[in-house]
PDB file of C-alpha atoms in Angstrom:
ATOM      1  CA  UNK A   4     -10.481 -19.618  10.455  1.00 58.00           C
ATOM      2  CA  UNK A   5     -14.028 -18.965   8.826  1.00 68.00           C
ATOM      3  CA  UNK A   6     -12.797 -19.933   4.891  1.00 73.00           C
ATOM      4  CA  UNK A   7     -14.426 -23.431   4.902  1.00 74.00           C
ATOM      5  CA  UNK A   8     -17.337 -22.580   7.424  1.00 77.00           C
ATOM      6  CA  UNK A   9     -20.848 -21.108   6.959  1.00 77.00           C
ATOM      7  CA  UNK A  10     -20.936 -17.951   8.245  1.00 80.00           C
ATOM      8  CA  UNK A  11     -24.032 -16.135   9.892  1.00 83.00           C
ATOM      9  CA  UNK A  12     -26.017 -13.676   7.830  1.00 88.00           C
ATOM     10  CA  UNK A  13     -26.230 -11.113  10.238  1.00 82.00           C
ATOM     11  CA  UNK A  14     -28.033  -7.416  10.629  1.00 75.00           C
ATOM     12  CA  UNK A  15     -31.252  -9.219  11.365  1.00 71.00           C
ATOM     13  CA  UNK A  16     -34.032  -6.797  13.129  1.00 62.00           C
ATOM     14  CA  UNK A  17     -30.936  -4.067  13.994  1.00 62.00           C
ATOM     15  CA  UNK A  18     -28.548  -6.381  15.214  1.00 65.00           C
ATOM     16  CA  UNK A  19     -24.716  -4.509  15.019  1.00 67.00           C
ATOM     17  CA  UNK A  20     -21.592  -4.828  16.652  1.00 65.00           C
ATOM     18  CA  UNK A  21     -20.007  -2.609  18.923  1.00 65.00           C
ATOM     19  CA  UNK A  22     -16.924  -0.466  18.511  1.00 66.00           C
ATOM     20  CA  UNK A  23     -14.920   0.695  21.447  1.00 64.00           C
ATOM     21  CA  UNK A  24     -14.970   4.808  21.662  1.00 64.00           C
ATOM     22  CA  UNK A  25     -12.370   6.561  24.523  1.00 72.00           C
ATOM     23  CA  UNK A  26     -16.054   7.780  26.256  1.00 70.00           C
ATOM     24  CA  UNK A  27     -16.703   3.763  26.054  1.00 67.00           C
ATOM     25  CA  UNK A  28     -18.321   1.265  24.229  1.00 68.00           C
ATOM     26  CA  UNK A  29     -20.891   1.800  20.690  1.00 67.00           C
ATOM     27  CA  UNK A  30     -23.277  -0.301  19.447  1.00 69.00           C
ATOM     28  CA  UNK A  31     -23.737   0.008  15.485  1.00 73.00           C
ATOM     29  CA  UNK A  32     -26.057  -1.211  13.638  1.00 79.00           C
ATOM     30  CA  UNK A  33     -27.937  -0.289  10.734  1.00 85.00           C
ATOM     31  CA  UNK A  34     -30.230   2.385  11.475  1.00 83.00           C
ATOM     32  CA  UNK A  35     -27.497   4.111  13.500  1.00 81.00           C
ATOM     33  CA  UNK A  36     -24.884   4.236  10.727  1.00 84.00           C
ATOM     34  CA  UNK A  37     -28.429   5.325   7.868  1.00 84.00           C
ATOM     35  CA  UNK A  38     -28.928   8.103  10.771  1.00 84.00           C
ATOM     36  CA  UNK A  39     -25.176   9.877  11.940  1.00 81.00           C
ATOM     37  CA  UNK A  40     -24.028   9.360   8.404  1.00 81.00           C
ATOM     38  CA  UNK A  41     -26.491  11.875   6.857  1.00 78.00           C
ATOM     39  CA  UNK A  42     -24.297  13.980   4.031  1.00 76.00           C
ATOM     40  CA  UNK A  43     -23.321  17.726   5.001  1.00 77.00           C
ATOM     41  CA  UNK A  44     -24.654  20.632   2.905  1.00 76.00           C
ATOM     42  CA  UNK A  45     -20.957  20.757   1.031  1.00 77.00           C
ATOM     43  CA  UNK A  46     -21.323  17.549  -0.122  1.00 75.00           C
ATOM     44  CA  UNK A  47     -24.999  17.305  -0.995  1.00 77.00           C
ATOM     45  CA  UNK A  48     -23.753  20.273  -3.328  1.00 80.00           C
ATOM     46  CA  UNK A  49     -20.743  18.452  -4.828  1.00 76.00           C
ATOM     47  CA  UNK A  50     -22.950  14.898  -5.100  1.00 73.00           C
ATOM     48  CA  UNK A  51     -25.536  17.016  -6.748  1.00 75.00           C
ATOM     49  CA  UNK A  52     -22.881  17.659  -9.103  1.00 78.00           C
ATOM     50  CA  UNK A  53     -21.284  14.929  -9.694  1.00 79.00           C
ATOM     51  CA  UNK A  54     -23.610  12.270  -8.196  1.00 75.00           C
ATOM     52  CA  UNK A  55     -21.543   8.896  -8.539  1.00 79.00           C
ATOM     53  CA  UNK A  56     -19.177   9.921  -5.825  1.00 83.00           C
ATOM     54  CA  UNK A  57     -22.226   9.821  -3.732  1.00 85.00           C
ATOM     55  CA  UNK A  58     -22.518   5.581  -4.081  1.00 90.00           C
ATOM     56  CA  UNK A  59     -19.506   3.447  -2.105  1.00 93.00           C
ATOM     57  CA  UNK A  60     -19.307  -0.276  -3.591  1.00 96.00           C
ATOM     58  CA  UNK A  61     -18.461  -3.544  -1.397  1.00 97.00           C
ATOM     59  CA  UNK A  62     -17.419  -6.167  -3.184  1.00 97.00           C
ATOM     60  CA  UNK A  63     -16.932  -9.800  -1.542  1.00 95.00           C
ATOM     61  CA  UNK A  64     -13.590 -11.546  -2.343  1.00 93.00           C
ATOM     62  CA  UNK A  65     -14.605 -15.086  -2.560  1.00 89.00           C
ATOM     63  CA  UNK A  66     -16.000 -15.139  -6.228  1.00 90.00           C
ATOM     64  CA  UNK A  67     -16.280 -11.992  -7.478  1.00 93.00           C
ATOM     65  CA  UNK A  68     -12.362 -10.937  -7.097  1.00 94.00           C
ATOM     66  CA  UNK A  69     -10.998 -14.341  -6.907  1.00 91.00           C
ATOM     67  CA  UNK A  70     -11.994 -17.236  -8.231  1.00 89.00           C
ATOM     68  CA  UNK A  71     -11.949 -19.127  -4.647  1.00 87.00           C
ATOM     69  CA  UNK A  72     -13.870 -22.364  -5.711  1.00 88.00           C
ATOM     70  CA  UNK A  73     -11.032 -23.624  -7.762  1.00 88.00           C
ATOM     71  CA  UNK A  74      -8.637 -23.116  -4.357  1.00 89.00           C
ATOM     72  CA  UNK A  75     -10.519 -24.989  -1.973  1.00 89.00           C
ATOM     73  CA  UNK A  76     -11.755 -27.979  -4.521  1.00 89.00           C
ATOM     74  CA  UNK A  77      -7.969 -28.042  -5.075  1.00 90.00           C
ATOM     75  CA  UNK A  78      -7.322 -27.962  -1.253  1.00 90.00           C
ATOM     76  CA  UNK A  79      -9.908 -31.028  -0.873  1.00 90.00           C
ATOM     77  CA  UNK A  80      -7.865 -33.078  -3.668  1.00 90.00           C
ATOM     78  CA  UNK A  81      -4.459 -32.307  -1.589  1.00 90.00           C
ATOM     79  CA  UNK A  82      -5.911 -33.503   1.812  1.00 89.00           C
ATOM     80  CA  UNK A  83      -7.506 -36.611   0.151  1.00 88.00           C
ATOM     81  CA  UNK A  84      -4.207 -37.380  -1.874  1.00 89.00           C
ATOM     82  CA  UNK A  85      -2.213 -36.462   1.443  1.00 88.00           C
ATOM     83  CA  UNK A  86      -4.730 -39.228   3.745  1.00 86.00           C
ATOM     84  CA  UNK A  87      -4.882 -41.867   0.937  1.00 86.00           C
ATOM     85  CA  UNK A  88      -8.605 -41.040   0.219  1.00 85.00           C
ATOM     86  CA  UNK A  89     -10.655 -40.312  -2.508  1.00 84.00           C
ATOM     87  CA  UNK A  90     -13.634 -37.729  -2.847  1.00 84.00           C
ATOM     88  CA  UNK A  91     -16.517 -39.227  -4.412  1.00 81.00           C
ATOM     89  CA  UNK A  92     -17.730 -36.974  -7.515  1.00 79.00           C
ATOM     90  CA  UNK A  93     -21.464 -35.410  -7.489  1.00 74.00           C
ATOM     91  CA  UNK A  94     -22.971 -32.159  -7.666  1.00 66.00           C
ATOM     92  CA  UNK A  95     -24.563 -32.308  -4.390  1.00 75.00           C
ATOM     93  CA  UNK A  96     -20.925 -33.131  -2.607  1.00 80.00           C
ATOM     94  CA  UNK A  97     -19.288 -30.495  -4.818  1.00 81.00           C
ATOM     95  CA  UNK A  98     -21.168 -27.976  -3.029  1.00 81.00           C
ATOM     96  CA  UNK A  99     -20.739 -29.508   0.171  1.00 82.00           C
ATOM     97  CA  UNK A 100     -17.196 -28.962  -0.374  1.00 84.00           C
ATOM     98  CA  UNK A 101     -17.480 -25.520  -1.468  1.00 83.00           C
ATOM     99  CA  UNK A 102     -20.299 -24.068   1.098  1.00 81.00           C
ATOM    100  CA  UNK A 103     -20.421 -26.146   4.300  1.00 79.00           C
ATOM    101  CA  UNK A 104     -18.676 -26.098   7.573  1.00 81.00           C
ATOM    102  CA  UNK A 105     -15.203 -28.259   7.347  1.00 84.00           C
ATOM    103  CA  UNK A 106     -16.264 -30.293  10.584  1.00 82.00           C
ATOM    104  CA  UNK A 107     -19.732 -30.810   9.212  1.00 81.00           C
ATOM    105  CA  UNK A 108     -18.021 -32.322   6.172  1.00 84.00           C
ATOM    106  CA  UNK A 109     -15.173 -34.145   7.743  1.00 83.00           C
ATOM    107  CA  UNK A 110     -17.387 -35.903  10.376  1.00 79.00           C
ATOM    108  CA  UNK A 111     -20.864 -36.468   8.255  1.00 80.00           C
ATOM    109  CA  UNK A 112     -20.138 -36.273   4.887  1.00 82.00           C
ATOM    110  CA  UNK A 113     -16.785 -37.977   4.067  1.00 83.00           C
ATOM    111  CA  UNK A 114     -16.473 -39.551   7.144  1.00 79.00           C
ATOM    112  CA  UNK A 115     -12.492 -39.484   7.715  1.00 80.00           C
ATOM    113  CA  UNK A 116     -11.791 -38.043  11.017  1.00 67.00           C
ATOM    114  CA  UNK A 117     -13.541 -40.327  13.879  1.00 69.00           C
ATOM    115  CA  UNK A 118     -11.700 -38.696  16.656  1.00 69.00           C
ATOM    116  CA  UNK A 119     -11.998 -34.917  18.056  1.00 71.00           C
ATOM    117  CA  UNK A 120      -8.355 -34.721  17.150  1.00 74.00           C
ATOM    118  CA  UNK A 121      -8.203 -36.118  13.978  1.00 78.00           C
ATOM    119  CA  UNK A 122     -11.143 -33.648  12.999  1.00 81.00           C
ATOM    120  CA  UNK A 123      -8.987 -30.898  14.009  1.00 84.00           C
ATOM    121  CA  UNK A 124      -5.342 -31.821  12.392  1.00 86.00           C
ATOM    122  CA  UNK A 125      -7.508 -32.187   9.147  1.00 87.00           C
ATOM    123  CA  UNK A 126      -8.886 -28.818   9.694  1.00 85.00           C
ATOM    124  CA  UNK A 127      -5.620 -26.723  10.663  1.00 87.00           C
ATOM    125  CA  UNK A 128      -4.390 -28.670   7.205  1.00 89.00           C
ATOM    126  CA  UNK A 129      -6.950 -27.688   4.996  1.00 88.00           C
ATOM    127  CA  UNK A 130      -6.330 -23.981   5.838  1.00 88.00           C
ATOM    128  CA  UNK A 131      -3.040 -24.129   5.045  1.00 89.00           C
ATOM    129  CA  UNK A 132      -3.252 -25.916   1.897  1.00 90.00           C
ATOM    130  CA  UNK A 133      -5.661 -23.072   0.880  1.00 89.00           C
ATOM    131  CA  UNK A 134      -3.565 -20.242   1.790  1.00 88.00           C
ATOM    132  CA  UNK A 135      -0.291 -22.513   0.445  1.00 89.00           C
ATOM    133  CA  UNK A 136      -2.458 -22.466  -3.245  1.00 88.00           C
ATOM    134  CA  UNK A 137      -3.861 -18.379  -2.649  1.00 88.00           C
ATOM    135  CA  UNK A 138      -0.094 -17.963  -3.792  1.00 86.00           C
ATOM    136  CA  UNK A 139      -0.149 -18.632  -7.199  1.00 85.00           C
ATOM    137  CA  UNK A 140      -3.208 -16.372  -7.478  1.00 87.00           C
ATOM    138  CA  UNK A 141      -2.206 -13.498  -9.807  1.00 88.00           C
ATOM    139  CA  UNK A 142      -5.558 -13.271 -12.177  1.00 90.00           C
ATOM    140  CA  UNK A 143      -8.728 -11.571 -10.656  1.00 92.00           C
ATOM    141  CA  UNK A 144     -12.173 -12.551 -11.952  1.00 92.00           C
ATOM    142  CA  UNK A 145     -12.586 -11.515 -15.797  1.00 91.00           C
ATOM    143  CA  UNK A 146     -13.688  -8.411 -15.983  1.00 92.00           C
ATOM    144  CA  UNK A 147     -13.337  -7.353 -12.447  1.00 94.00           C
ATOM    145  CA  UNK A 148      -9.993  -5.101 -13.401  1.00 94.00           C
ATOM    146  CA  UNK A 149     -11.691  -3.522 -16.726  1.00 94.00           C
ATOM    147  CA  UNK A 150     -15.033  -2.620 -13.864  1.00 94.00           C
ATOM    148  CA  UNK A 151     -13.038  -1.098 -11.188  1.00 94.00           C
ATOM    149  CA  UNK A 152     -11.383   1.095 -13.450  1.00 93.00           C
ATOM    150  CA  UNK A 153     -14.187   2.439 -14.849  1.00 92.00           C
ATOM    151  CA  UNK A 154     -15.892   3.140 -11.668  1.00 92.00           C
ATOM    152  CA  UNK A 155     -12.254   4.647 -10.658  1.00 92.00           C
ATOM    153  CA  UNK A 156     -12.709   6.861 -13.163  1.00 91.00           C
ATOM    154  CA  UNK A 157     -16.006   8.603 -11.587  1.00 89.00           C
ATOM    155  CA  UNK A 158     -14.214   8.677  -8.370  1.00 90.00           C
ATOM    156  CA  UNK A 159     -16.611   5.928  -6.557  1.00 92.00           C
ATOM    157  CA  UNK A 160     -14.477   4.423  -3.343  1.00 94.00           C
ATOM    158  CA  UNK A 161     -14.757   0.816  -3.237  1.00 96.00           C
ATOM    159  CA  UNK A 162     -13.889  -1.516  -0.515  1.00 96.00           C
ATOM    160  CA  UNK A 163     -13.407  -5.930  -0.498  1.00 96.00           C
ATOM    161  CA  UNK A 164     -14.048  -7.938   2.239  1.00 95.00           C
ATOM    162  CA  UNK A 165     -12.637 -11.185   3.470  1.00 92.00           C
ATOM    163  CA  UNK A 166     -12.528 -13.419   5.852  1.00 88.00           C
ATOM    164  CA  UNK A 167      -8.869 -13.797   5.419  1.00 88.00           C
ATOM    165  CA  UNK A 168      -6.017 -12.278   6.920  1.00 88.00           C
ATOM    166  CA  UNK A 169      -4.870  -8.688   5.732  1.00 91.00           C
ATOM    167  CA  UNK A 170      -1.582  -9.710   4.669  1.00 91.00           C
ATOM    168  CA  UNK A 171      -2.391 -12.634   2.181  1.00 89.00           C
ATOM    169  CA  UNK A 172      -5.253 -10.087   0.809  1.00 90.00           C
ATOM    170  CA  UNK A 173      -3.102  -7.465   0.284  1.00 92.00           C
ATOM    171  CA  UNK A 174       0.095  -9.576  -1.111  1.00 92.00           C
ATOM    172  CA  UNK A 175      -2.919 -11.009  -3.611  1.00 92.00           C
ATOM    173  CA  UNK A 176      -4.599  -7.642  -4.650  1.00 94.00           C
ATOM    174  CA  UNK A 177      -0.917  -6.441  -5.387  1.00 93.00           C
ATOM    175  CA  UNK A 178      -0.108  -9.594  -7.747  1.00 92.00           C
ATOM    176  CA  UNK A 179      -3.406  -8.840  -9.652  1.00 93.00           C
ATOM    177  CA  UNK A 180      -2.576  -4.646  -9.884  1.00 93.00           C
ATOM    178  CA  UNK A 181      -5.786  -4.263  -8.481  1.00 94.00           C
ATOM    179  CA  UNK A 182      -5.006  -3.114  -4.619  1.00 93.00           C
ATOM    180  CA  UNK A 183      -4.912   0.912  -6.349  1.00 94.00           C
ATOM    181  CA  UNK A 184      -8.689   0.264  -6.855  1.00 95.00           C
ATOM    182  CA  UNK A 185     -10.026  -0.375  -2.797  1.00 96.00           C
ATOM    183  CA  UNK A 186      -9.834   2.342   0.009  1.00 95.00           C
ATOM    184  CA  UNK A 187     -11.004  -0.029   2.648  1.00 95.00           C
ATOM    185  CA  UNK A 188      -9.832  -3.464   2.977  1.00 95.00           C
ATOM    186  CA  UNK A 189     -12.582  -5.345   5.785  1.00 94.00           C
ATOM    187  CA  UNK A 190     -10.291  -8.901   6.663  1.00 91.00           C
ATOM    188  CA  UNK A 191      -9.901 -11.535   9.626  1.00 90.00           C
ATOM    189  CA  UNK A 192      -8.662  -9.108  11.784  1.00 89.00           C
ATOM    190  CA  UNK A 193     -11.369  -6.508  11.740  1.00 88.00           C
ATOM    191  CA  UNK A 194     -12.616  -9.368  14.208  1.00 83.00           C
ATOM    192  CA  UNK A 195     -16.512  -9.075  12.317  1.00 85.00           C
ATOM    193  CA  UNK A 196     -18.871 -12.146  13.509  1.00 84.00           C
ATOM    194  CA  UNK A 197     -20.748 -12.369  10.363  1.00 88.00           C
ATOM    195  CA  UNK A 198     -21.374 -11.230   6.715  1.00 91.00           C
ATOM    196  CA  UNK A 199     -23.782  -8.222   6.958  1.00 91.00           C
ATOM    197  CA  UNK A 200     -21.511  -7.211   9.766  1.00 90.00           C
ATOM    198  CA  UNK A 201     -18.177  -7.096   7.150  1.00 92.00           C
ATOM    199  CA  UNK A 202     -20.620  -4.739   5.244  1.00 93.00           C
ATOM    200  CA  UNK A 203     -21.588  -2.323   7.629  1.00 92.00           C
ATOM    201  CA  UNK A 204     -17.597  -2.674   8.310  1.00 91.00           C
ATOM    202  CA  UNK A 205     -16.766  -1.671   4.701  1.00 93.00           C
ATOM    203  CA  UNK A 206     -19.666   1.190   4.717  1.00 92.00           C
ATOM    204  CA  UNK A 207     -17.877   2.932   7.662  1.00 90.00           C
ATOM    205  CA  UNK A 208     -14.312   2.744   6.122  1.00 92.00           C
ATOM    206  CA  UNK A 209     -15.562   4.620   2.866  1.00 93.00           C
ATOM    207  CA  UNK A 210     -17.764   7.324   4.715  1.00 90.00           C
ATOM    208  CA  UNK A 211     -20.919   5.887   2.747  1.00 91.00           C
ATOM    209  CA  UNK A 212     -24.284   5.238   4.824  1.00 90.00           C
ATOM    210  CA  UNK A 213     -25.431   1.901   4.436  1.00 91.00           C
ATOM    211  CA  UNK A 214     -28.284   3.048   2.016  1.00 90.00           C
ATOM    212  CA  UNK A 215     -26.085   4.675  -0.139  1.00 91.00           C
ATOM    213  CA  UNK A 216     -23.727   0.978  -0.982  1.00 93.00           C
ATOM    214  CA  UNK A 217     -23.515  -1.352  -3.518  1.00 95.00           C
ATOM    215  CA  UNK A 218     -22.512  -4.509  -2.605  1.00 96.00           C
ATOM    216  CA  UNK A 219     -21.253  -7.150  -5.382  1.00 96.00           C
ATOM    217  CA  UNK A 220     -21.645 -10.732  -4.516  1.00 95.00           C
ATOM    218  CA  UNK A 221     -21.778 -14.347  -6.006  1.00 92.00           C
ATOM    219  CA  UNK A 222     -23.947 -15.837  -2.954  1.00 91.00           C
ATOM    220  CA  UNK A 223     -27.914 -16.025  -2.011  1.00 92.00           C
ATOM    221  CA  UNK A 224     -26.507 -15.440   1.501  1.00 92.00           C
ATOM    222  CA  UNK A 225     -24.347 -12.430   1.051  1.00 92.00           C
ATOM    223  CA  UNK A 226     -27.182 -11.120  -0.991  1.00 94.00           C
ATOM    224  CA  UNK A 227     -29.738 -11.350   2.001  1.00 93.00           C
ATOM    225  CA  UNK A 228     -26.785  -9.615   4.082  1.00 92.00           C
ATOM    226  CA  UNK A 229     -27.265  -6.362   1.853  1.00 93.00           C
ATOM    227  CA  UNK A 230     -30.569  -6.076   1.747  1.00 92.00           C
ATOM    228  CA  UNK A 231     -30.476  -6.534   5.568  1.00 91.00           C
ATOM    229  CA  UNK A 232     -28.107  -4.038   5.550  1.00 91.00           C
ATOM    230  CA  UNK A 233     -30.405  -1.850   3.293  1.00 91.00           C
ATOM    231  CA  UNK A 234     -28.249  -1.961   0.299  1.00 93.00           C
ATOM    232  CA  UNK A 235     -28.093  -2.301  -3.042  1.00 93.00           C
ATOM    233  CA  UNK A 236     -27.097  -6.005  -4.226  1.00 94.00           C
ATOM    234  CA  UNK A 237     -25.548  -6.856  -7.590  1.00 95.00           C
ATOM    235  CA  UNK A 238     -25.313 -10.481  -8.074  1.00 94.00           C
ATOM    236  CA  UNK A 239     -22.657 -12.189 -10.068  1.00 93.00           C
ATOM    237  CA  UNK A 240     -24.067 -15.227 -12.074  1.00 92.00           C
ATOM    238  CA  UNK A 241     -21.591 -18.474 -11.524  1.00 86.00           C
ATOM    239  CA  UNK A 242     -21.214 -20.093  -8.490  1.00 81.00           C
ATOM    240  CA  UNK A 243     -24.528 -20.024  -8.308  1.00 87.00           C
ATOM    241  CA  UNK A 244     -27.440 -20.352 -11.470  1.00 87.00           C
ATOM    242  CA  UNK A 245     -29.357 -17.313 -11.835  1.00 88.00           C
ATOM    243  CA  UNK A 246     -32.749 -18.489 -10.290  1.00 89.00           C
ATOM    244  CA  UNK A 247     -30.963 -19.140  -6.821  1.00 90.00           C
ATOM    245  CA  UNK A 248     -30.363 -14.977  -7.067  1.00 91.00           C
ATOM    246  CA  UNK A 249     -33.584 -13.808  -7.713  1.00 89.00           C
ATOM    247  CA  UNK A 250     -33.476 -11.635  -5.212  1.00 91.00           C
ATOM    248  CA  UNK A 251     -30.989  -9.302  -6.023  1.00 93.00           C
ATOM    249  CA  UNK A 252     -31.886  -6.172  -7.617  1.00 93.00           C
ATOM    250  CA  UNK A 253     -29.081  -6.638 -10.596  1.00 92.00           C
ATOM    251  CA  UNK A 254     -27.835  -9.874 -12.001  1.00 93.00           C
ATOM    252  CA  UNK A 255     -24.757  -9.950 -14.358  1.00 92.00           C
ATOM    253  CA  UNK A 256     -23.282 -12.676 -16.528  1.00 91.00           C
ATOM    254  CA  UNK A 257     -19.754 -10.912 -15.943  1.00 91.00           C
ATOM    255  CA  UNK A 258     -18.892  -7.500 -15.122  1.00 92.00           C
ATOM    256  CA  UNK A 259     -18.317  -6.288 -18.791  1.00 91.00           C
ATOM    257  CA  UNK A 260     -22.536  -5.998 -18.631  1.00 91.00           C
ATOM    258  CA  UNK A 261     -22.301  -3.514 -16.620  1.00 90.00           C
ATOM    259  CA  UNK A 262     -21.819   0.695 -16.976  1.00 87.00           C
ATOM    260  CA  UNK A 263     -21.701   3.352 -14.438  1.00 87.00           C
ATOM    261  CA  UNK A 264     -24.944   3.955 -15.264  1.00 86.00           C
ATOM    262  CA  UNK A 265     -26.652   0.763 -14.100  1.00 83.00           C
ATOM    263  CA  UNK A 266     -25.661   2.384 -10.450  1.00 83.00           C
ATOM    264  CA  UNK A 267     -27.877   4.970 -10.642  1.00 81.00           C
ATOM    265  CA  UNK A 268     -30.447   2.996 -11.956  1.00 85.00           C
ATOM    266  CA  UNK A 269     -30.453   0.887  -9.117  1.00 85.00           C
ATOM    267  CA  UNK A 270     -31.330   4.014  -6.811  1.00 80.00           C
ATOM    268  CA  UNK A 271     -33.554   5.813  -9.142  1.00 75.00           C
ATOM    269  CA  UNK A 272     -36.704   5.077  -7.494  1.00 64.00           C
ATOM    270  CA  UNK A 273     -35.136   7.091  -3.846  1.00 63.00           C
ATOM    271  CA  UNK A 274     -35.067  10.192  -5.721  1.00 49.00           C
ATOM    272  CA  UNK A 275     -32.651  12.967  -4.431  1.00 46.00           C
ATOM    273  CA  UNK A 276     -33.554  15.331  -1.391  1.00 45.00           C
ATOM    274  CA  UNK A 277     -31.051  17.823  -2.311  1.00 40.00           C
ATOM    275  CA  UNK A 278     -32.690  21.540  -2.312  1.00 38.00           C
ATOM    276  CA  UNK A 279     -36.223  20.313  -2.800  1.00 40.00           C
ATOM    277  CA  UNK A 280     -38.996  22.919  -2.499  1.00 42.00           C
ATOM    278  CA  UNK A 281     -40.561  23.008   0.977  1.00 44.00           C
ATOM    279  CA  UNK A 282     -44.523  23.874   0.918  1.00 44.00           C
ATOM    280  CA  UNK A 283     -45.493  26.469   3.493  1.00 44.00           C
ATOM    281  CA  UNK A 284     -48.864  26.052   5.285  1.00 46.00           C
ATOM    282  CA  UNK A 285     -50.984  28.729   6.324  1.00 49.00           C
ATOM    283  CA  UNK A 286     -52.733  27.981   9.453  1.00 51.00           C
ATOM    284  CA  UNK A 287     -54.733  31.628   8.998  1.00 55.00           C
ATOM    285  CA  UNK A 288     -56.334  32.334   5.997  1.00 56.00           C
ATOM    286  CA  UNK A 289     -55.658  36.366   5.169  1.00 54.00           C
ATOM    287  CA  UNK A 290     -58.100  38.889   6.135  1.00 57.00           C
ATOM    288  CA  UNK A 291     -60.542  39.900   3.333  1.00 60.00           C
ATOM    289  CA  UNK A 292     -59.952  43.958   2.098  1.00 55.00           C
ATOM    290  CA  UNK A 293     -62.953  45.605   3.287  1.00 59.00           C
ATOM    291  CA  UNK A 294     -64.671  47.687   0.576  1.00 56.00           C
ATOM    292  CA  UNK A 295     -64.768  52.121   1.487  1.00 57.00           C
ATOM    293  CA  UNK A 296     -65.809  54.754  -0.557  1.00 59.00           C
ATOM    294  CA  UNK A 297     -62.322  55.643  -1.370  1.00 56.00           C
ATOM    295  CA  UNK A 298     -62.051  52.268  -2.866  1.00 49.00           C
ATOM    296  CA  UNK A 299     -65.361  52.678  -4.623  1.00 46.00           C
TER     297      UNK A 299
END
């Protein structure tokens, strides 16, 4: 279970994940999915046209379509009320709580579990209080419903990924009306080894090439994910102050900042290479009329 661990980055200098083919096994990666997902002429003509559909948009469940902080702090309070212990308050251990790795905090942090086994009951426990409280979720992120409509309105495919399992995602996009909005659902059992790899995931599932995503996300490290992806990253201001997401190429107070129009933006400076004028060079330079007495 990777909710309460610190996942790898991924997609660093090509690195992909293979996908078994009946001819055998095919490593993915980046440049591979930019390359043998070029568009066709048909749909260079209808993107020319009607140029949204061209974008697909990833966004990142913990965050940006849930509010997942308030489910594992309250997961935290249930195991320390459950083991007779009590978190100490502080920033710097609210963030512990929130981004580190479960053991990391268990063993170094809080100290409770001194034995292997301990560590691990407290673990499996955690993880089910979390998906005991994903439940009661039935309100997306503010915003986030008014957004995807919008977008669903220019016919842009969007896709969410998770580390959790497909069911409790799906049971909690339908209790928020907003499972109509994603094509592609990337979860747990897509069996995906890191972030960036979850994106490439999503890419794939909407028929998008990497470069042509926009991936929405509340976290420096998801962030460095797209771009290692080489896509677009919109960052959600929240979780994390705006100066820890500088590197984004968008960041939003909320979604109700944002238009369709901000998407193309975002790719203005690639240009489109849809029918552009090709130069001809002449390697000979033409023969120069020679002057009769007829022409004379």
């Amino acid at each position: 279970d990777k909710i309460f661990t610190q996942e790898v980055i991924g997609a660093e200098y090509g690195e992909g994940f293979e996908t078994f083919r009946p001819e055998g096994p095919l490593k993915v990666d980046v440049d591979f999915l930019n390359d043998r997902m070029q568009e066709g002429f048909l749909q260079r003509i209808r993107y020319a046209m009607k140029p949204d559909e061209a974008y697909g948009l990833i966004f990142s469940w913990d965050n940006v379509v849930a509010d997942t902080r308030a489910l594992k702090l309250r997961a935290w309070e249930q195991l320390a009320s459950e083991e007779g212990k009590e978190i100490p308050r502080g920033v710097s251990l609210k963030r512990f709580l929130l981004y580190g790795d479960v053991e990391h905090v268990l063993h170094k942090v809080l100290r409770w579990g001194k034995a292997e086994d301990d560590i691990d009951r407290l673990k499996s426990r955690i993880s089910q209080l979390y998906y005991d409280n994903l439940v009661d979720v039935s309100e997306p992120i503010e915003g986030v419903r008014e957004w995807l409509d919008a977008v669903a309105t220019s016919r842009i495919p969007c896709a969410v990924v998770s580390s959790l399992g497909r069911k409790n995602m799906v049971e909690t996009l339908d209790r928020m009306g907003l499972k109509k909005f994603f094509q592609a659902i990337v979860s747990e059992e897509d069996g995906m080894e890191s972030i960036a790899h979850r994106f490439l995931s999503a890419a794939v599932k909407l028929d998008r090439k990497p470069s042509k995503c926009v991936v929405f996300e509340d976290d420096p490290r998801g962030i460095t994910a797209a771009h290692n992806c080489t896509m677009m990253a919109v960052a959600l201001i929240g979780a994390h102050p705006a100066y820890d997401l500088g590197q984004a190429d968008l960041a939003v107070g909320s979604f109700n900042e944002l238009s369709v129009i901000n998407l193309r933006r975002l790719f203005a400076h690639k240009g489109s290479t849809f029918m552009e004028l090709e130069k001809q060079v002449e390697e000979k330079t033409p023969s120069r009329r020679k002057l009769t007495i007829d022409t004379i």
